[in-house]
XYZ file of C-alpha atoms in Angstrom:
654
model
C 89.909 97.720 95.711
C 90.533 94.320 97.185
C 93.455 94.292 99.600
C 95.344 97.005 97.747
C 96.180 100.590 98.635
C 94.945 102.330 96.206
C 101.757 134.192 98.729
C 100.332 135.736 100.550
C 102.458 138.880 101.102
C 103.607 139.945 104.561
C 101.348 142.622 106.031
C 102.491 145.921 107.435
C 102.413 145.900 111.231
C 99.815 148.253 112.705
C 100.764 150.888 115.306
C 99.129 148.958 118.184
C 101.104 145.868 117.282
C 104.366 147.761 117.086
C 103.757 149.248 120.524
C 103.401 145.774 122.048
C 106.132 143.776 120.291
C 109.562 143.947 121.879
C 112.393 144.214 119.303
C 114.510 141.407 119.489
C 102.391 127.434 96.117
C 102.314 125.266 93.329
C 100.207 122.118 93.653
C 101.689 118.963 95.160
C 101.930 115.837 93.015
C 98.592 114.094 92.525
C 97.680 111.875 95.446
C 94.098 110.563 95.294
C 93.267 109.732 98.883
C 95.058 107.918 101.664
C 96.804 105.376 99.458
C 98.470 106.999 96.444
C 101.815 106.105 94.934
C 103.945 109.174 94.110
C 107.465 109.196 92.685
C 110.018 111.772 91.578
C 113.639 113.018 91.461
C 116.450 115.507 93.014
C 121.196 116.631 95.427
C 121.786 117.716 98.877
C 124.487 117.925 101.479
C 122.868 117.314 104.849
C 122.474 120.302 107.142
C 122.892 119.025 110.667
C 124.159 121.950 112.706
C 122.212 124.981 113.993
C 120.808 126.845 111.050
C 118.693 129.920 110.577
C 115.603 129.111 108.552
C 114.613 131.261 105.608
C 111.631 133.539 106.383
C 108.403 131.556 106.027
C 106.421 132.008 102.861
C 103.234 133.937 103.384
C 104.108 135.235 106.831
C 106.560 137.544 108.572
C 108.959 135.767 110.893
C 109.672 137.982 113.854
C 113.224 136.737 114.347
C 114.820 135.385 117.483
C 113.974 136.209 120.191
C 110.921 137.925 118.728
C 108.425 135.106 119.038
C 109.048 134.602 122.759
C 108.677 138.349 123.243
C 105.486 138.332 121.193
C 103.928 135.844 123.623
C 105.089 137.873 126.622
C 103.768 141.155 125.246
C 100.417 139.739 124.117
C 99.877 137.990 127.453
C 100.518 141.230 129.322
C 98.248 143.253 126.999
C 95.210 141.017 127.525
C 95.822 139.699 131.026
C 96.311 136.093 129.952
C 98.929 134.067 131.860
C 101.898 133.658 129.543
C 102.091 129.938 130.348
C 98.526 129.474 129.148
C 99.148 131.371 125.904
C 102.306 129.372 125.238
C 100.582 126.076 126.047
C 97.659 126.729 123.713
C 99.942 127.824 120.890
C 102.197 124.784 121.278
C 99.282 122.418 120.949
C 97.981 124.321 117.918
C 101.248 124.802 116.041
C 104.289 123.947 118.203
C 104.848 127.761 118.072
C 105.533 127.676 114.319
C 104.079 129.824 111.565
C 103.990 126.895 109.098
C 105.217 129.051 106.198
C 101.838 130.721 105.922
C 100.113 127.482 104.929
C 96.535 126.940 106.128
C 95.386 123.984 108.163
C 92.276 121.993 107.294
C 90.202 124.590 109.150
C 91.857 127.483 107.328
C 93.953 128.190 110.422
C 97.123 130.278 110.295
C 100.081 131.148 112.448
C 101.247 130.169 115.919
C 97.745 130.603 117.389
C 95.936 128.921 114.489
C 93.546 131.797 113.812
C 91.026 130.647 111.232
C 89.485 131.989 108.065
C 87.193 129.229 106.695
C 87.278 130.797 103.242
C 90.936 129.802 102.978
C 90.476 126.214 104.136
C 91.023 123.396 101.629
C 87.776 122.221 100.100
C 85.018 123.328 97.769
C 85.812 126.874 96.664
C 82.308 127.383 95.311
C 80.776 126.897 98.753
C 82.956 129.715 100.121
C 82.054 132.371 97.573
C 80.405 135.316 99.208
C 81.377 134.233 102.713
C 81.938 137.317 104.897
C 85.482 138.290 105.813
C 84.563 138.281 109.487
C 83.936 134.538 109.724
C 86.306 132.356 111.736
C 88.423 133.201 114.741
C 90.554 135.629 112.703
C 87.485 137.777 112.131
C 86.570 137.712 115.814
C 90.157 138.526 116.820
C 90.159 141.444 114.380
C 87.116 142.926 116.102
C 88.731 142.478 119.524
C 92.149 143.905 118.646
C 91.443 146.406 115.901
C 94.102 144.647 113.812
C 92.976 143.797 110.246
C 92.155 140.125 109.804
C 94.704 139.846 106.990
C 97.462 140.989 109.346
C 96.352 138.472 111.941
C 96.818 135.702 109.389
C 100.090 136.837 107.843
C 101.986 138.582 110.647
C 103.027 136.154 113.348
C 103.315 138.742 116.129
C 99.820 139.979 115.309
C 98.636 136.377 115.243
C 99.821 135.808 118.828
C 98.138 139.041 119.878
C 94.863 137.880 118.346
C 95.066 134.530 120.115
C 95.554 136.251 123.477
C 92.545 138.489 122.816
C 90.385 135.449 122.052
C 91.415 133.663 125.252
C 90.612 136.776 127.274
C 87.233 137.013 125.550
C 86.461 133.361 126.326
C 87.351 133.942 129.979
C 84.947 136.892 130.188
C 82.176 135.027 128.392
C 82.436 132.242 130.978
C 81.960 134.801 133.736
C 85.486 134.324 135.049
C 88.004 136.989 136.076
C 91.333 137.564 134.329
C 93.123 135.589 137.023
C 96.935 135.485 137.054
C 96.784 131.834 138.083
C 96.982 129.618 134.952
C 94.821 127.001 136.715
C 91.849 129.379 136.481
C 91.874 129.329 132.652
C 90.903 125.711 131.974
C 87.452 126.628 130.621
C 88.792 129.339 128.316
C 91.402 126.949 126.940
C 88.741 124.309 126.305
C 86.638 126.918 124.477
C 89.632 127.952 122.357
C 89.736 124.448 120.878
C 86.551 125.211 118.956
C 85.306 121.707 119.777
C 81.605 120.982 119.498
C 81.534 118.316 122.195
C 82.701 118.319 125.792
C 85.065 115.362 125.401
C 87.131 116.957 122.635
C 87.207 120.330 124.411
C 88.297 118.717 127.672
C 90.949 116.617 126.003
C 92.420 119.704 124.340
C 92.546 121.557 127.652
C 93.979 118.503 129.418
C 96.828 118.322 126.910
C 97.534 122.060 127.207
C 97.800 121.853 130.988
C 99.826 118.648 130.792
C 102.262 120.607 128.640
C 102.211 123.547 131.076
C 103.147 121.159 133.880
C 105.967 119.404 132.034
C 107.287 122.438 130.136
C 108.682 122.676 126.616
C 111.663 124.193 124.827
C 111.907 124.394 121.054
C 113.629 126.110 118.147
C 110.808 127.518 116.033
C 110.648 127.940 112.289
C 111.979 131.507 112.526
C 115.216 130.113 113.977
C 114.528 131.446 117.471
C 114.080 129.608 120.735
C 110.855 129.624 122.736
C 110.703 128.352 126.306
C 107.759 127.263 128.438
C 109.185 126.566 131.927
C 107.767 123.525 133.711
C 105.153 124.244 136.388
C 104.223 120.864 137.930
C 102.400 122.549 140.799
C 99.558 123.845 138.622
C 96.264 121.985 139.042
C 93.705 123.217 136.501
C 90.091 123.779 137.530
C 88.599 121.151 135.311
C 85.059 121.729 136.541
C 85.006 124.922 134.445
C 84.254 122.812 131.372
C 80.663 122.542 132.610
C 80.261 126.270 131.880
C 80.727 125.601 128.158
C 77.365 123.851 127.893
C 78.670 121.403 125.313
C 77.042 118.004 124.729
C 78.805 114.709 125.243
C 80.094 113.080 122.057
C 78.601 109.810 120.893
C 81.526 107.469 121.457
C 79.470 104.399 120.634
C 81.593 101.295 120.208
C 84.891 103.129 119.783
C 87.866 101.341 121.331
C 89.808 104.193 122.894
C 91.419 104.890 126.262
C 89.562 107.100 128.701
C 90.231 110.796 128.225
C 90.404 110.675 124.437
C 87.640 112.058 122.262
C 86.576 109.199 119.993
C 83.600 108.339 117.835
C 82.477 105.142 116.127
C 82.204 105.762 112.378
C 82.035 102.214 110.984
C 83.371 101.231 107.587
C 80.844 99.236 105.532
C 81.230 95.489 105.355
C 78.919 94.216 102.652
C 78.721 92.075 99.559
C 79.435 93.771 96.250
C 78.084 93.064 92.771
C 80.062 90.327 91.049
C 80.680 88.289 94.171
C 83.260 90.482 95.906
C 82.906 92.215 99.232
C 84.364 95.165 101.084
C 85.997 96.852 102.655
C 87.608 94.733 105.389
C 87.568 91.187 106.751
C 85.750 90.034 109.839
C 88.044 88.189 112.253
C 88.566 87.467 115.928
C 92.077 88.658 116.547
C 94.262 87.754 118.336
C 92.689 84.265 118.256
C 92.583 84.230 114.468
C 95.824 86.115 113.904
C 98.239 87.725 116.321
C 98.342 91.543 116.326
C 102.058 92.401 116.130
C 102.206 95.825 114.476
C 100.716 99.299 114.476
C 101.085 101.084 111.136
C 101.223 104.893 111.000
C 99.772 106.500 107.857
C 98.947 109.970 106.679
C 95.780 110.495 104.682
C 96.962 112.831 101.889
C 93.419 114.129 102.190
C 91.339 116.281 104.506
C 89.544 114.633 107.403
C 86.107 115.079 105.817
C 87.154 113.542 102.497
C 88.953 110.737 104.309
C 85.735 109.786 106.095
C 83.932 109.713 102.755
C 86.577 107.354 101.378
C 86.245 104.923 104.260
C 82.458 104.950 103.728
C 82.968 103.422 100.271
C 82.572 99.626 100.500
C 84.580 99.179 97.300
C 87.556 101.111 98.689
C 90.200 100.094 101.233
C 89.871 100.600 104.979
C 91.827 101.342 108.152
C 91.033 101.172 111.832
C 91.294 104.805 112.987
C 91.502 108.338 111.564
C 92.898 111.190 113.678
C 91.903 114.781 112.932
C 94.734 117.293 112.685
C 93.148 120.361 114.263
C 92.239 118.890 117.655
C 93.297 115.237 117.723
C 89.732 113.912 117.558
C 89.598 110.202 116.641
C 87.137 108.269 114.513
C 87.245 104.476 114.563
C 86.047 102.610 111.487
C 87.017 98.953 111.931
C 87.086 96.920 115.135
C 90.660 96.078 116.120
C 89.771 92.385 116.132
C 88.907 92.699 112.419
C 91.373 93.039 109.548
C 91.458 96.357 107.689
C 92.926 96.633 104.187
C 95.431 99.424 104.704
C 99.072 98.328 104.390
C 99.268 97.074 100.787
C 100.685 93.779 102.097
C 98.210 91.133 103.269
C 100.698 89.576 105.687
C 100.944 92.907 107.560
C 97.226 93.650 107.226
C 96.412 90.433 109.052
C 98.774 91.341 111.921
C 98.385 95.082 112.288
C 96.214 98.001 113.289
C 96.234 100.898 110.804
C 95.979 104.526 111.971
C 95.500 107.314 109.442
C 96.556 110.865 110.395
C 95.001 113.778 108.574
C 97.860 115.375 106.708
C 100.061 115.786 103.675
C 103.651 114.608 103.921
C 104.909 117.644 101.965
C 103.207 120.100 104.356
C 104.100 118.760 107.809
C 103.867 121.825 110.011
C 100.386 122.797 108.914
C 99.012 119.286 109.427
C 101.143 117.187 111.785
C 99.980 119.110 114.842
C 100.922 118.573 118.459
C 97.280 117.839 119.253
C 97.353 115.023 116.683
C 100.715 113.647 117.826
C 99.494 113.480 121.421
C 96.156 111.843 120.632
C 97.902 109.327 118.427
C 100.500 108.495 121.057
C 97.854 107.945 123.716
C 95.891 105.685 121.384
C 98.993 103.691 120.407
C 100.053 103.249 124.040
C 96.580 101.890 124.792
C 96.571 99.499 121.831
C 100.132 98.347 122.436
C 99.313 97.471 126.028
C 96.139 95.653 125.024
C 97.835 93.550 122.342
C 101.300 93.262 123.967
C 103.010 95.110 121.120
C 106.541 96.343 121.925
C 106.966 100.086 121.514
C 109.901 100.069 119.111
C 110.485 100.694 115.421
C 110.316 96.996 114.599
C 106.643 96.959 115.637
C 105.486 100.603 115.297
C 105.948 101.101 111.565
C 105.235 103.794 109.042
C 103.379 102.810 105.897
C 106.690 103.590 104.204
C 108.331 100.769 106.192
C 106.023 98.021 104.875
C 107.743 95.841 102.243
C 106.252 94.723 98.964
C 104.955 91.170 98.855
C 106.751 90.306 95.591
C 109.236 92.092 93.280
C 106.504 93.567 91.090
C 104.916 95.261 94.122
C 108.030 96.999 95.447
C 108.007 100.143 93.217
C 104.413 101.003 94.095
C 104.613 100.677 97.871
C 103.557 103.781 99.741
C 105.777 106.460 101.227
C 103.711 108.041 104.002
C 104.025 109.528 106.577
C 107.319 110.627 105.009
C 110.570 112.255 106.158
C 108.871 115.037 108.115
C 106.999 112.816 110.585
C 108.784 113.466 113.904
C 109.487 109.904 115.069
C 111.754 111.089 117.886
C 109.058 113.283 119.392
C 106.452 110.603 118.798
C 108.400 107.957 120.698
C 109.046 110.405 123.527
C 105.265 110.837 123.773
C 104.935 107.037 123.742
C 107.184 106.956 126.808
C 110.008 105.256 124.869
C 112.432 108.028 123.899
C 115.161 107.050 121.449
C 118.386 106.792 123.430
C 121.772 105.083 123.349
C 121.813 101.505 124.661
C 125.551 100.856 124.249
C 128.915 102.525 123.976
C 130.938 103.025 120.854
C 131.562 99.271 120.545
C 127.928 98.118 120.567
C 127.946 97.134 116.919
C 124.633 98.817 116.047
C 123.424 102.371 115.619
C 119.938 103.776 116.081
C 119.127 106.776 113.894
C 118.191 109.825 115.971
C 118.253 113.221 114.307
C 117.870 116.509 116.112
C 114.581 117.202 114.358
C 114.615 120.927 115.126
C 118.029 121.534 113.566
C 118.419 118.690 111.075
C 117.107 120.122 107.807
C 118.310 118.097 104.821
C 117.392 119.173 101.341
C 114.308 117.676 99.690
C 112.724 118.530 96.369
C 109.250 118.273 94.898
C 107.030 119.545 97.730
C 105.433 121.887 95.209
C 106.939 122.273 91.762
C 108.705 119.144 90.521
C 112.448 119.470 91.062
C 112.203 122.661 93.142
C 113.621 122.701 96.644
C 111.209 122.165 99.518
C 111.233 124.885 102.201
C 113.727 124.036 104.973
C 112.080 121.953 107.669
C 113.040 119.546 110.413
C 113.374 115.925 109.338
C 113.686 112.555 111.057
C 115.657 111.047 108.151
C 119.322 110.972 107.166
C 120.581 110.703 103.603
C 122.683 107.688 102.616
C 125.658 107.882 100.220
C 127.955 105.298 98.619
C 131.040 107.019 100.101
C 131.725 109.189 103.185
C 131.261 112.587 101.585
C 128.293 114.821 100.834
C 128.898 114.946 97.075
C 129.026 111.151 96.716
C 126.115 109.542 94.850
C 123.225 108.213 96.862
C 122.948 104.482 97.473
C 120.804 102.612 94.980
C 117.481 100.876 95.515
C 117.061 98.425 92.629
C 113.566 97.549 93.798
C 112.118 101.055 93.535
C 113.640 101.998 90.183
C 114.747 99.776 87.328
C 118.214 101.351 87.208
C 118.341 101.874 90.960
C 119.027 105.625 91.046
C 117.901 107.326 94.234
C 116.996 111.020 94.300
C 116.429 113.908 96.691
C 112.727 113.921 95.900
C 110.586 114.060 99.037
C 108.677 110.935 97.997
C 111.829 108.885 97.307
C 113.087 107.030 100.390
C 115.476 104.744 98.490
C 118.491 106.266 100.259
C 117.151 107.208 103.683
C 117.299 105.904 107.236
C 114.872 107.294 109.796
C 114.822 107.995 113.508
C 114.320 104.870 115.594
C 115.472 102.479 112.875
C 118.411 100.322 113.929
C 121.225 99.180 111.635
C 124.417 97.154 111.879
C 127.596 99.210 111.718
C 129.633 98.817 108.547
C 132.354 101.402 109.157
C 133.319 104.809 110.520
C 135.433 107.508 108.916
C 135.729 110.953 110.462
C 132.273 112.513 110.733
C 130.692 109.718 108.702
C 129.160 106.406 109.751
C 128.428 103.422 107.498
C 125.622 100.891 107.888
C 124.516 97.821 105.963
C 121.536 98.824 103.844
C 119.802 97.049 100.927
C 122.773 94.762 100.376
C 125.392 97.530 100.307
C 127.399 99.781 102.573
C 125.714 103.159 103.056
C 127.293 106.274 104.624
C 125.551 109.082 106.505
C 126.834 112.274 108.090
C 127.109 111.757 111.847
C 129.439 114.421 113.311
C 130.287 114.283 116.998
C 129.063 117.847 117.636
C 125.716 117.259 115.870
C 125.105 113.487 115.903
C 122.360 111.911 113.845
C 122.578 108.456 115.475
C 123.280 106.856 118.853
C 125.084 103.616 119.661
C 123.144 100.458 120.367
C 123.542 96.748 120.917
C 121.401 93.789 119.996
C 121.261 90.843 117.622
C 122.227 90.725 113.966
C 121.955 88.172 111.169
C 124.641 87.344 108.640
C 124.726 84.645 105.911
C 125.660 81.173 107.051
C 129.155 80.052 106.016
C 129.147 78.815 102.462
C 126.149 80.868 101.378
C 126.929 83.220 98.487
C 123.706 85.219 98.826
C 120.734 85.058 101.170
C 117.279 85.983 99.784
C 114.999 88.403 101.606
C 111.209 88.317 101.654
C 108.321 90.738 102.056
C 106.259 88.308 104.155
C 106.871 85.343 106.445
C 104.731 82.596 104.926
C 104.601 78.919 105.983
C 106.268 76.099 104.123
C 103.988 74.424 101.496
C 103.385 71.271 103.530
C 101.792 73.334 106.326
C 98.706 74.140 104.213
C 95.582 71.988 104.479
C 94.182 70.660 101.225
C 91.373 73.224 101.048
C 93.687 76.263 101.363
C 95.802 77.320 98.367
C 99.550 77.310 99.023
C 100.973 80.841 99.049
C 104.261 81.076 97.130
C 107.358 82.121 99.055
C 108.734 84.663 96.582
C 112.045 86.433 97.326
C 112.339 90.146 96.635
C 114.900 91.560 94.187
C 117.537 91.976 96.901
C 120.050 89.668 98.594
C 122.431 89.673 101.563
C 126.053 88.894 100.710
C 128.633 87.254 102.978
C 130.051 89.639 105.585
C 126.968 91.846 105.707
C 124.890 92.174 108.874
C 121.390 93.386 109.616
C 119.687 94.245 112.894
C 117.021 91.796 114.055
C 113.648 93.225 115.061
C 111.711 90.055 115.880
C 111.476 86.317 115.245
C 108.300 84.631 114.003
C 107.092 81.327 112.599
C 105.620 81.327 109.132
C 101.904 82.104 109.123
C 99.129 82.913 106.673
C 95.546 84.031 107.359
C 93.348 82.773 104.517
C 90.315 85.055 104.086
C 88.572 85.209 100.728
C 84.944 84.893 101.857
C 82.471 87.373 103.269
C 81.647 85.166 106.247
C 84.335 84.588 108.852
C 83.408 80.884 108.970
C 85.280 80.413 105.698
C 88.538 81.867 107.008
C 91.505 79.701 107.984
C 94.730 80.320 109.905
C 97.744 78.394 108.585
C 100.749 78.087 110.868
C 104.046 76.599 109.760
C 107.325 75.571 111.345
C 109.715 77.724 109.315
C 111.354 80.358 111.514
C 111.920 83.852 110.106
C 113.790 86.878 111.417
C 112.466 90.352 110.670
C 115.361 92.674 109.858
C 115.824 96.367 109.151
C 116.997 95.821 105.579
C 116.578 99.271 104.052
C 114.036 101.954 104.755
C 111.570 99.068 104.855
C 111.705 95.946 106.977
C 112.113 92.490 105.435
C 112.335 88.834 106.458
C 115.038 86.179 106.161
C 114.694 82.477 106.886
C 116.558 81.338 109.982
C 118.010 78.420 108.069
C 119.817 80.813 105.711
C 121.551 82.934 108.349
C 123.467 82.931 111.583
C 122.167 85.069 114.424
C 124.869 86.745 116.483
C 125.313 89.454 119.100
C 126.212 92.725 117.413
C 129.932 93.506 117.598
C 132.403 96.009 116.277
C 134.678 93.793 114.179
C 134.023 96.053 111.219
C 135.020 95.145 107.674
C 137.638 97.314 106.020
């Protein structure tokens, strides 16, 4: 479409497993492809302090400190360095069991042992497949533990992963060395990659993690620690023993060390005079690249590639595979992909799709994917001089509608479970305080591991989602948990916001910056969608940090300031052969006394592209100055002539 966005039961532990361990769903709402438009409903007091998670569905949580002990015992049983086992598991699952949900490869548990018969996809093609296929079957043969136990019992799962690593080491003709550096080849083999680049990148990330260390509360409520070991230098030459071919990178625009392929989206004329599925351009000459937009696919990697192959569908620049972080590029970054649902942002952004489902974060938003994505974004940001902040690195759910009619249908991915704090740490720009208590702004920063607010609708409509870390805080009209949520009149005709996982009408997310509107006890107020919004921000478990910067407020004498979903030029800036684009305000306004954090300033601009050939495209630049602000969950624009721009301060309204 043109410029639119379209139980298993817990197994009984076997005697061998017990001798090694130390004591210590219904379908999601329809979402056809990367650009669906879900909606729904839900009540929740935020849970911000330490909290024990309920046992994962479909798997046995081994209870703190059981998971750490499971790694230690399995490493000792099979002669694998514990650091290596922990590093591999972190990249596969961040040490979580993911509630027994399978990954795209049918992988389960902390070590991502696979049973392809359980992978999402065509069930008919899996009928009759032997039970011994996948790494779970191989691990069962090595350990004597039934494959079903390896998938559903997390301690058994870790044991099976250790057995596989030891087997890979033997197959490469290498001894069971105590030195983690001697296991680079086995780690690369564990990735299951079919090309040397992807296998090497996986091993590189594992050993990068081993060097820097990690410490995390897992989904069983326990803590797992991988101490830093910066002295380890892996023997990278071992990858030659794998005998894997080099991948065909082709024309892919990726930094060195990432596994990328060129899988071009079609650009061709369509019957009836249209064309698809992107526009040829010469950015940044034709249009400045100011944004990178983070999406999730709501589809498997294979189906996502089929969608981008359709010339009548939309397009995006890159897709990142969940299981190993492999990247496919579809559109040159100088060209304009149709991915954001807002042409103004399409013309100025690079779109990156991540294989995943926003209601099933642990099983899809893998560490391997986060790390590949962060390396790609760092590379692109440096190339196009894009600041690494939340005014320029946006989720699809942060893109505003172009006009009031478009606001309800704007997309909501990657959703409240995307770990923006971790992502920005990987980008080298961790979210931190930039001011004291009198800075006048706050930056949202949840403790993702412990902050587990209630959401509904991950499976059955209205049912609670399983507890999970979240980067978002809930916003209320008063400083108490039972107060109604703030309203978003653009998303719903009557404005009601809900606890539904797809409804972000009353949410603020890690990295987003807002002007302070008040403080009362453990609660903090911000200006949000033209109203004061309160979120729980206790001193002993804060969900925001103090910041300073610039804010806008209505000029004296202005009763209400309109906000816009795009920064278009004034009518007189257009040449005669380019249609004037209307400057249409959204259904919101800023009242006197309110303040909003400024993300950037820009002159009005429009890239006119309605022809197949680039020769017919035109760039229109105006003189009107706009400020981009963090208005609600989405960004918006105000005209400089309507507002004053001031340093943030703490003269809070009463």
